[in-house]
XYZ file of C-alpha atoms in Angstrom:
481
model
C -40.967 34.867 -64.703
C -42.730 38.044 -65.740
C -41.801 41.431 -64.367
C -44.703 41.929 -61.823
C -44.053 38.510 -60.268
C -40.333 39.285 -59.948
C -41.174 42.527 -58.138
C -43.476 40.730 -55.699
C -40.801 38.082 -55.079
C -38.116 40.694 -54.419
C -40.360 42.629 -52.012
C -41.258 39.387 -50.224
C -37.600 38.444 -49.866
C -36.740 41.882 -48.465
C -39.579 41.625 -45.939
C -38.411 38.174 -44.818
C -34.835 39.478 -44.522
C -35.989 42.430 -42.396
C -38.108 40.127 -40.222
C -35.134 37.810 -39.699
C -32.846 40.758 -38.928
C -35.313 42.207 -36.440
C -35.752 38.843 -34.697
C -32.000 38.348 -34.521
C -31.468 41.875 -33.176
C -34.156 41.394 -30.504
C -32.665 38.069 -29.426
C -29.129 39.411 -29.249
C -29.548 42.955 -27.983
C -33.058 43.492 -26.562
C -33.494 40.443 -24.340
C -32.883 42.327 -21.090
C -35.095 45.235 -22.167
C -37.964 42.966 -23.175
C -37.678 40.869 -20.022
C -37.829 44.039 -17.920
C -40.873 45.399 -19.748
C -43.959 45.790 -17.569
C -46.020 44.446 -20.492
C -44.148 41.153 -20.611
C -46.288 38.917 -18.425
C -44.281 35.810 -19.292
C -41.167 37.432 -17.806
C -43.144 38.542 -14.758
C -44.590 35.073 -14.270
C -41.091 33.608 -14.438
C -39.766 36.208 -11.997
C -42.565 35.547 -9.512
C -41.732 31.858 -9.653
C -38.244 32.606 -8.275
C -37.202 32.073 -4.662
C -36.463 35.739 -3.978
C -33.746 36.593 -1.440
C -34.427 38.168 1.947
C -33.911 41.745 3.109
C -32.614 41.882 6.684
C -31.703 44.489 9.281
C -28.209 45.323 10.493
C -28.594 43.930 14.018
C -26.881 40.792 15.295
C -30.059 38.746 14.842
C -30.445 39.870 11.229
C -34.097 40.710 11.761
C -36.047 39.844 8.612
C -37.653 42.807 6.850
C -38.780 40.937 3.734
C -38.732 37.250 2.835
C -40.210 34.715 0.422
C -42.654 32.039 1.546
C -43.356 28.915 -0.506
C -47.078 28.520 -1.201
C -49.325 26.438 -3.449
C -50.412 28.674 -6.280
C -49.260 29.376 -9.852
C -46.370 31.567 -8.630
C -45.115 29.126 -5.935
C -43.467 31.896 -3.896
C -45.118 34.780 -2.030
C -43.239 37.908 -0.906
C -44.031 38.699 2.736
C -43.075 41.481 5.143
C -43.129 40.342 8.816
C -43.298 43.910 10.159
C -44.399 45.580 6.960
C -45.628 48.959 8.155
C -42.491 49.636 10.189
C -40.073 49.088 7.305
C -42.229 49.962 4.282
C -40.251 53.137 3.526
C -37.120 50.986 3.190
C -38.241 47.718 1.602
C -40.963 49.166 -0.571
C -43.199 46.497 -2.086
C -42.927 43.752 -4.706
C -46.113 43.511 -6.729
C -47.283 41.668 -9.837
C -49.233 44.545 -11.395
C -47.694 47.537 -9.598
C -44.005 46.850 -10.104
C -41.560 47.472 -7.257
C -40.421 50.281 -4.980
C -37.683 50.845 -2.396
C -34.974 48.220 -1.994
C -37.198 45.714 -3.784
C -36.677 47.852 -6.873
C -33.084 49.071 -6.548
C -31.791 45.562 -5.769
C -34.303 43.646 -7.858
C -31.831 41.665 -9.969
C -29.806 40.601 -6.926
C -32.901 39.587 -4.976
C -34.342 37.763 -7.986
C -31.051 35.950 -8.630
C -30.734 37.288 -12.183
C -27.873 39.706 -11.585
C -24.614 39.153 -13.491
C -22.818 38.672 -10.169
C -24.854 35.460 -9.696
C -24.137 34.003 -13.152
C -21.964 31.135 -11.874
C -24.563 30.267 -9.256
C -27.324 30.199 -11.897
C -25.178 27.956 -14.088
C -24.599 25.499 -11.219
C -28.327 25.498 -10.400
C -29.155 24.717 -14.034
C -26.655 21.843 -14.217
C -27.722 20.330 -10.877
C -31.435 20.989 -11.492
C -31.601 22.918 -8.223
C -34.259 25.597 -7.655
C -32.583 29.006 -8.207
C -32.374 31.353 -5.234
C -31.818 35.076 -5.036
C -29.222 36.956 -3.025
C -30.027 38.445 0.366
C -29.610 42.128 1.236
C -28.209 43.182 4.612
C -29.165 46.736 5.504
C -27.641 49.121 8.040
C -30.933 49.754 9.830
C -31.180 48.914 13.533
C -34.617 47.641 14.643
C -34.409 49.398 18.019
C -33.797 52.751 16.299
C -36.531 52.155 13.726
C -39.027 51.177 16.421
C -38.127 54.143 18.642
C -38.616 56.542 15.731
C -41.998 55.086 14.758
C -43.261 55.023 18.341
C -42.119 58.574 19.068
C -43.606 59.904 15.828
C -46.828 58.201 16.923
C -48.714 58.476 13.658
C -48.066 62.173 13.108
C -47.535 63.075 9.467
C -43.782 63.406 9.067
C -40.463 61.600 9.002
C -37.384 60.686 11.025
C -33.869 59.895 9.768
C -30.958 58.689 11.911
C -27.393 58.490 10.541
C -24.025 57.347 11.810
C -21.944 60.521 11.248
C -18.669 58.609 10.952
C -19.787 56.238 8.187
C -23.012 57.618 6.691
C -24.903 54.412 7.550
C -28.670 54.872 7.833
C -29.578 53.593 11.293
C -33.265 54.400 11.025
C -35.619 55.874 8.435
C -39.321 56.237 9.186
C -42.076 58.003 7.319
C -45.647 58.463 8.526
C -48.357 57.644 7.667
C -47.103 54.342 6.361
C -48.666 51.287 4.687
C -48.571 47.509 4.743
C -46.691 46.200 1.677
C -48.179 42.728 2.230
C -51.472 43.993 0.828
C -49.914 45.109 -2.469
C -47.726 41.988 -2.682
C -50.761 39.685 -2.506
C -51.122 37.082 -5.270
C -54.831 37.872 -5.327
C -54.446 40.377 -8.171
C -57.815 42.078 -7.656
C -57.176 42.419 -3.912
C -53.696 43.789 -4.561
C -55.008 46.303 -7.096
C -57.757 47.474 -4.740
C -55.234 47.988 -1.915
C -52.925 49.966 -4.195
C -55.716 52.156 -5.566
C -56.969 52.975 -2.067
C -53.487 53.860 -0.837
C -52.747 55.910 -3.937
C -55.998 57.866 -3.535
C -55.512 58.480 0.193
C -55.115 62.232 0.835
C -52.597 61.477 3.603
C -50.291 59.960 0.940
C -49.079 56.875 2.822
C -47.093 55.704 -0.216
C -44.946 58.849 -0.067
C -41.444 58.522 1.368
C -41.277 61.783 3.291
C -37.863 60.974 4.754
C -35.880 60.867 1.519
C -38.009 61.398 -1.589
C -39.779 64.639 -0.645
C -38.342 68.095 0.085
C -39.803 70.770 2.362
C -38.903 74.272 3.592
C -36.392 73.532 6.388
C -37.032 76.767 8.269
C -34.598 77.667 10.982
C -32.724 74.361 10.859
C -31.071 75.883 7.763
C -29.489 78.488 10.043
C -26.856 75.822 10.704
C -25.747 76.197 7.083
C -25.695 79.989 7.395
C -23.723 79.745 10.653
C -21.241 77.360 8.997
C -20.769 79.802 6.098
C -20.121 82.620 8.586
C -17.489 80.600 10.468
C -15.832 79.541 7.213
C -15.755 83.204 6.158
C -13.693 84.066 9.244
C -16.361 85.151 11.717
C -16.404 83.727 15.251
C -19.213 82.490 17.496
C -18.878 85.704 19.515
C -18.906 87.979 16.440
C -21.734 90.504 16.717
C -24.553 90.805 14.200
C -27.458 93.265 14.025
C -30.664 91.760 15.416
C -33.472 94.335 15.288
C -37.026 93.397 16.248
C -37.983 93.866 12.599
C -35.935 93.902 9.418
C -37.263 95.590 6.295
C -36.504 93.184 3.476
C -34.420 95.068 0.856
C -36.420 96.404 -2.072
C -39.785 95.588 -0.455
C -42.311 96.999 1.972
C -42.284 93.757 3.958
C -40.842 93.423 7.460
C -39.248 90.234 8.702
C -39.953 89.660 12.376
C -38.661 87.335 15.077
C -40.476 84.450 16.699
C -38.591 84.949 19.950
C -36.785 87.643 21.928
C -33.316 87.905 20.429
C -31.890 89.595 23.522
C -30.761 92.915 22.065
C -30.216 94.810 18.829
C -26.616 93.503 18.558
C -26.028 89.897 19.585
C -23.407 87.224 18.980
C -23.875 84.567 16.314
C -23.900 81.977 19.089
C -26.730 83.775 20.886
C -28.589 84.182 17.599
C -28.468 80.405 17.107
C -29.550 79.743 20.699
C -32.724 81.780 20.344
C -33.086 81.308 16.572
C -33.106 85.026 15.796
C -34.497 85.548 12.284
C -33.321 89.114 11.753
C -29.781 88.306 12.898
C -29.435 85.408 10.465
C -31.061 87.366 7.647
C -28.490 90.126 8.191
C -25.763 87.511 8.377
C -26.840 86.074 5.035
C -26.881 89.533 3.454
C -23.387 90.137 4.829
C -22.062 86.842 3.445
C -23.709 87.121 0.046
C -25.345 84.513 -2.182
C -22.132 82.985 -3.503
C -20.787 81.995 -0.097
C -24.138 80.813 1.220
C -24.880 78.743 -1.867
C -21.388 77.231 -1.859
C -21.799 76.243 1.789
C -25.177 74.630 1.132
C -23.680 72.604 -1.709
C -20.798 71.468 0.499
C -23.433 69.992 2.810
C -24.999 68.126 -0.126
C -27.686 70.498 -1.428
C -28.452 70.381 -5.169
C -27.140 66.805 -5.332
C -28.794 63.394 -5.131
C -27.895 60.995 -2.343
C -29.054 57.556 -1.159
C -29.776 56.185 -4.617
C -31.015 52.942 -3.004
C -34.269 54.793 -2.298
C -34.135 57.249 -5.201
C -33.774 60.177 -2.800
C -34.638 63.656 -4.033
C -32.052 66.421 -4.273
C -32.489 69.227 -1.758
C -32.455 72.713 -3.243
C -30.775 76.041 -2.659
C -31.965 78.545 -5.295
C -29.925 80.494 -7.873
C -30.031 84.181 -8.805
C -31.414 85.618 -5.580
C -32.152 89.278 -5.039
C -31.373 90.791 -1.639
C -34.776 90.109 -0.055
C -34.778 86.520 -1.348
C -31.265 86.033 0.009
C -32.353 87.252 3.433
C -35.257 84.788 3.483
C -33.088 81.954 2.144
C -30.641 82.542 5.003
C -33.333 81.413 7.445
C -34.499 78.462 5.351
C -37.435 80.127 3.631
C -38.141 81.413 0.086
C -37.296 78.516 -2.288
C -34.924 76.608 -0.004
C -36.156 73.021 0.277
C -34.653 70.015 2.039
C -35.499 66.445 2.903
C -35.156 65.142 6.463
C -32.295 63.034 5.083
C -30.526 66.207 3.955
C -30.835 67.942 7.322
C -29.561 64.799 9.049
C -26.582 64.956 6.688
C -25.908 68.588 7.654
C -25.878 67.689 11.344
C -23.843 64.538 10.757
C -21.130 66.498 8.925
C -20.912 69.024 11.747
C -20.654 66.218 14.313
C -17.999 64.455 12.182
C -15.514 67.363 12.317
C -16.819 68.803 9.071
C -16.521 65.635 6.948
C -19.715 64.715 5.079
C -20.120 60.976 4.525
C -22.262 59.576 1.729
C -25.409 58.063 3.293
C -26.028 54.404 2.493
C -28.609 51.792 3.396
C -27.221 48.454 2.181
C -24.139 47.061 3.867
C -23.701 43.639 2.226
C -25.190 41.587 -0.592
C -24.839 37.833 0.071
C -25.353 34.945 -2.287
C -27.589 31.969 -1.396
C -24.494 30.322 0.114
C -24.169 33.380 2.404
C -20.847 34.373 0.857
C -20.528 38.157 0.330
C -21.027 39.268 -3.263
C -20.446 42.928 -2.492
C -19.794 44.978 0.638
C -20.267 48.713 0.924
C -17.294 50.809 1.968
C -18.060 54.172 3.612
C -17.246 57.051 1.260
C -16.816 60.782 1.729
C -18.952 63.260 -0.173
C -16.452 65.961 0.774
C -15.417 68.380 3.486
C -18.249 70.718 4.438
C -16.156 72.847 6.802
C -12.823 72.832 8.574
C -12.454 70.639 11.678
C -11.873 73.711 13.840
C -15.013 75.462 12.656
C -17.049 72.262 12.857
C -16.074 71.905 16.514
C -17.074 75.523 17.154
C -20.465 74.956 15.511
C -20.925 71.751 17.534
C -20.490 73.758 20.719
C -22.963 76.324 19.451
C -25.473 73.523 18.836
C -24.863 72.181 22.337
C -25.728 75.680 23.565
C -29.076 75.476 21.759
C -29.910 72.422 23.892
C -28.444 73.643 27.210
C -29.437 77.313 26.992
C -31.723 77.769 23.985
C -34.787 76.504 22.166
C -33.773 72.818 22.079
C -33.857 71.973 25.776
C -36.335 69.121 25.343
C -33.645 67.104 23.538
C -31.250 67.008 26.505
C -30.208 63.512 27.665
C -28.442 62.941 31.002
C -24.897 61.710 30.453
C -24.934 62.507 26.717
C -23.480 65.442 24.793
C -26.405 66.669 22.711
C -26.537 69.492 20.184
C -29.462 70.555 18.065
C -31.386 73.180 16.148
C -35.092 73.842 16.162
C -37.063 75.029 13.188
C -40.548 75.920 12.041
C -41.362 76.649 8.411
C -44.424 77.639 6.452
C -44.812 77.062 2.713
C -48.347 78.415 2.407
C -50.250 80.763 4.758
C -53.334 78.547 4.303
C -51.687 75.392 5.643
C -50.213 74.499 8.991
C -46.430 74.874 9.393
C -43.702 72.246 9.484
C -41.988 71.578 12.810
C -38.309 70.548 12.586
C -35.518 69.454 14.868
C -32.092 68.289 13.758
C -29.537 67.087 16.274
C -26.580 64.944 17.218
C -25.677 63.027 20.361
C -22.386 61.586 21.600
C -21.482 59.196 24.407
C -18.510 56.873 24.970
C -17.081 57.576 21.528
C -20.344 56.762 19.721
C -22.338 59.277 17.660
C -25.689 59.605 15.978
C -27.326 62.376 13.952
C -31.113 62.621 13.833
C -33.478 64.842 11.868
C -37.214 65.041 12.586
C -39.865 66.743 10.484
C -43.552 66.988 11.387
C -45.743 68.060 8.490
C -48.851 70.166 9.069
C -47.947 70.495 12.747
C -50.886 71.432 14.946
C -49.160 74.519 16.360
C -49.022 78.253 16.166
C -46.375 79.746 13.869
C -43.277 80.129 16.058
C -39.807 78.646 16.080
C -40.108 77.187 19.568
C -42.548 74.661 18.106
C -39.731 72.637 16.589
C -38.286 72.221 20.063
C -41.640 71.439 21.652
C -42.905 68.839 19.175
C -39.923 67.486 17.251
C -37.126 67.570 19.839
C -38.643 64.879 22.119
C -38.872 62.566 19.110
C -35.212 63.113 18.303
C -34.339 62.499 21.938
C -36.040 59.093 21.937
C -34.259 58.076 18.731
C -30.847 59.248 19.935
C -31.238 57.270 23.164
C -32.234 54.142 21.251
C -29.210 54.479 18.974
C -26.604 55.012 21.670
C -27.772 53.245 24.817
């Protein structure tokens, strides 16, 4: 064999060896990655031919939120949502060309029956030639709470979150406007794509999960965090704080005003919370300093991600504040941003004697034989404040409802505490109306946060009590009655 031919042979052998090595590597180590690739239509076709498990509510009837229906087409099984618009923020959608969102995404392998926890079941199905089935997901959501939240919100752009303070269970989570996941889950690919494109282009952003995946200026609801920091620093509800009609922000020519009559130039912290006095809480924040205020915000869960089932966004308390920025941050302005989920967590921790529980949405994963595969155990995030100070702040919040700006949330026979808020991120757009609250009766508790985006109101703090508090009231009644 002459030298050029030997060279060609050697190169050819090396290329075959590399091809064999690459194929072996892909088969051994990249199978899961390649199967999960959005470009792999064979894997998607196989996945859509699976009998996907159901997603159900946490009520006694196990109300179905998502299920699979057997049909006569190339995929055999169609994903359907019996009350799609009501639960879309939770279930998300399961689509051929537009992937998955919500619980359909975070529990995809369990629902599809491909999770490692279902290996034995898959093996039995293969041996017995039985059609594979996915696991079912039992959520913590209560239909009566979800329905009350959606009805009370009544199509307004915004969100509602209801939590069990003692466990962190999500009892209700509604975002508006919403969408019908059945349209995107359609097996008519062109119809599904058209529905997705229209929803994605909609200026009202119906695909956006405003309850957990978006953050907004929380306005005066953040004064709960400032009040908690003050109590933890040794101040009392009756400690006096300066509350002038206007406060010149340090280092600026800008005056911070009040949206209501504070009741004097020196008032108690409790009174300042009742009437939501901006200048009093700005002075309180300046007195406490950034370190204490930031630490308190983080104890309530700011700057951390929670509720991974829905890919929730982390709420933010800014770093490196100057004095004027600190004053504004103390009343929930400047760069402070929170999700409705976060403000529900703040209220839940206060109601739970200062203990912050990790919010969760899925209670149990069950195999096709209905045997539990995994069950969630409530877990603490940490202690946001001492039990004694939490009880003091609870009483202050009750005062907001009985004697302050939150009167529209009062419920006969219930102990109700709350905090109103109105925030503005841009002078050119309408403000956000907020109300965060808790209710107790017969040993049961619920924490509820309501946010109305682009509220059709004038810029004043009472607006949170006028628009958002009645929504919270309806949800709290549904949860506890």
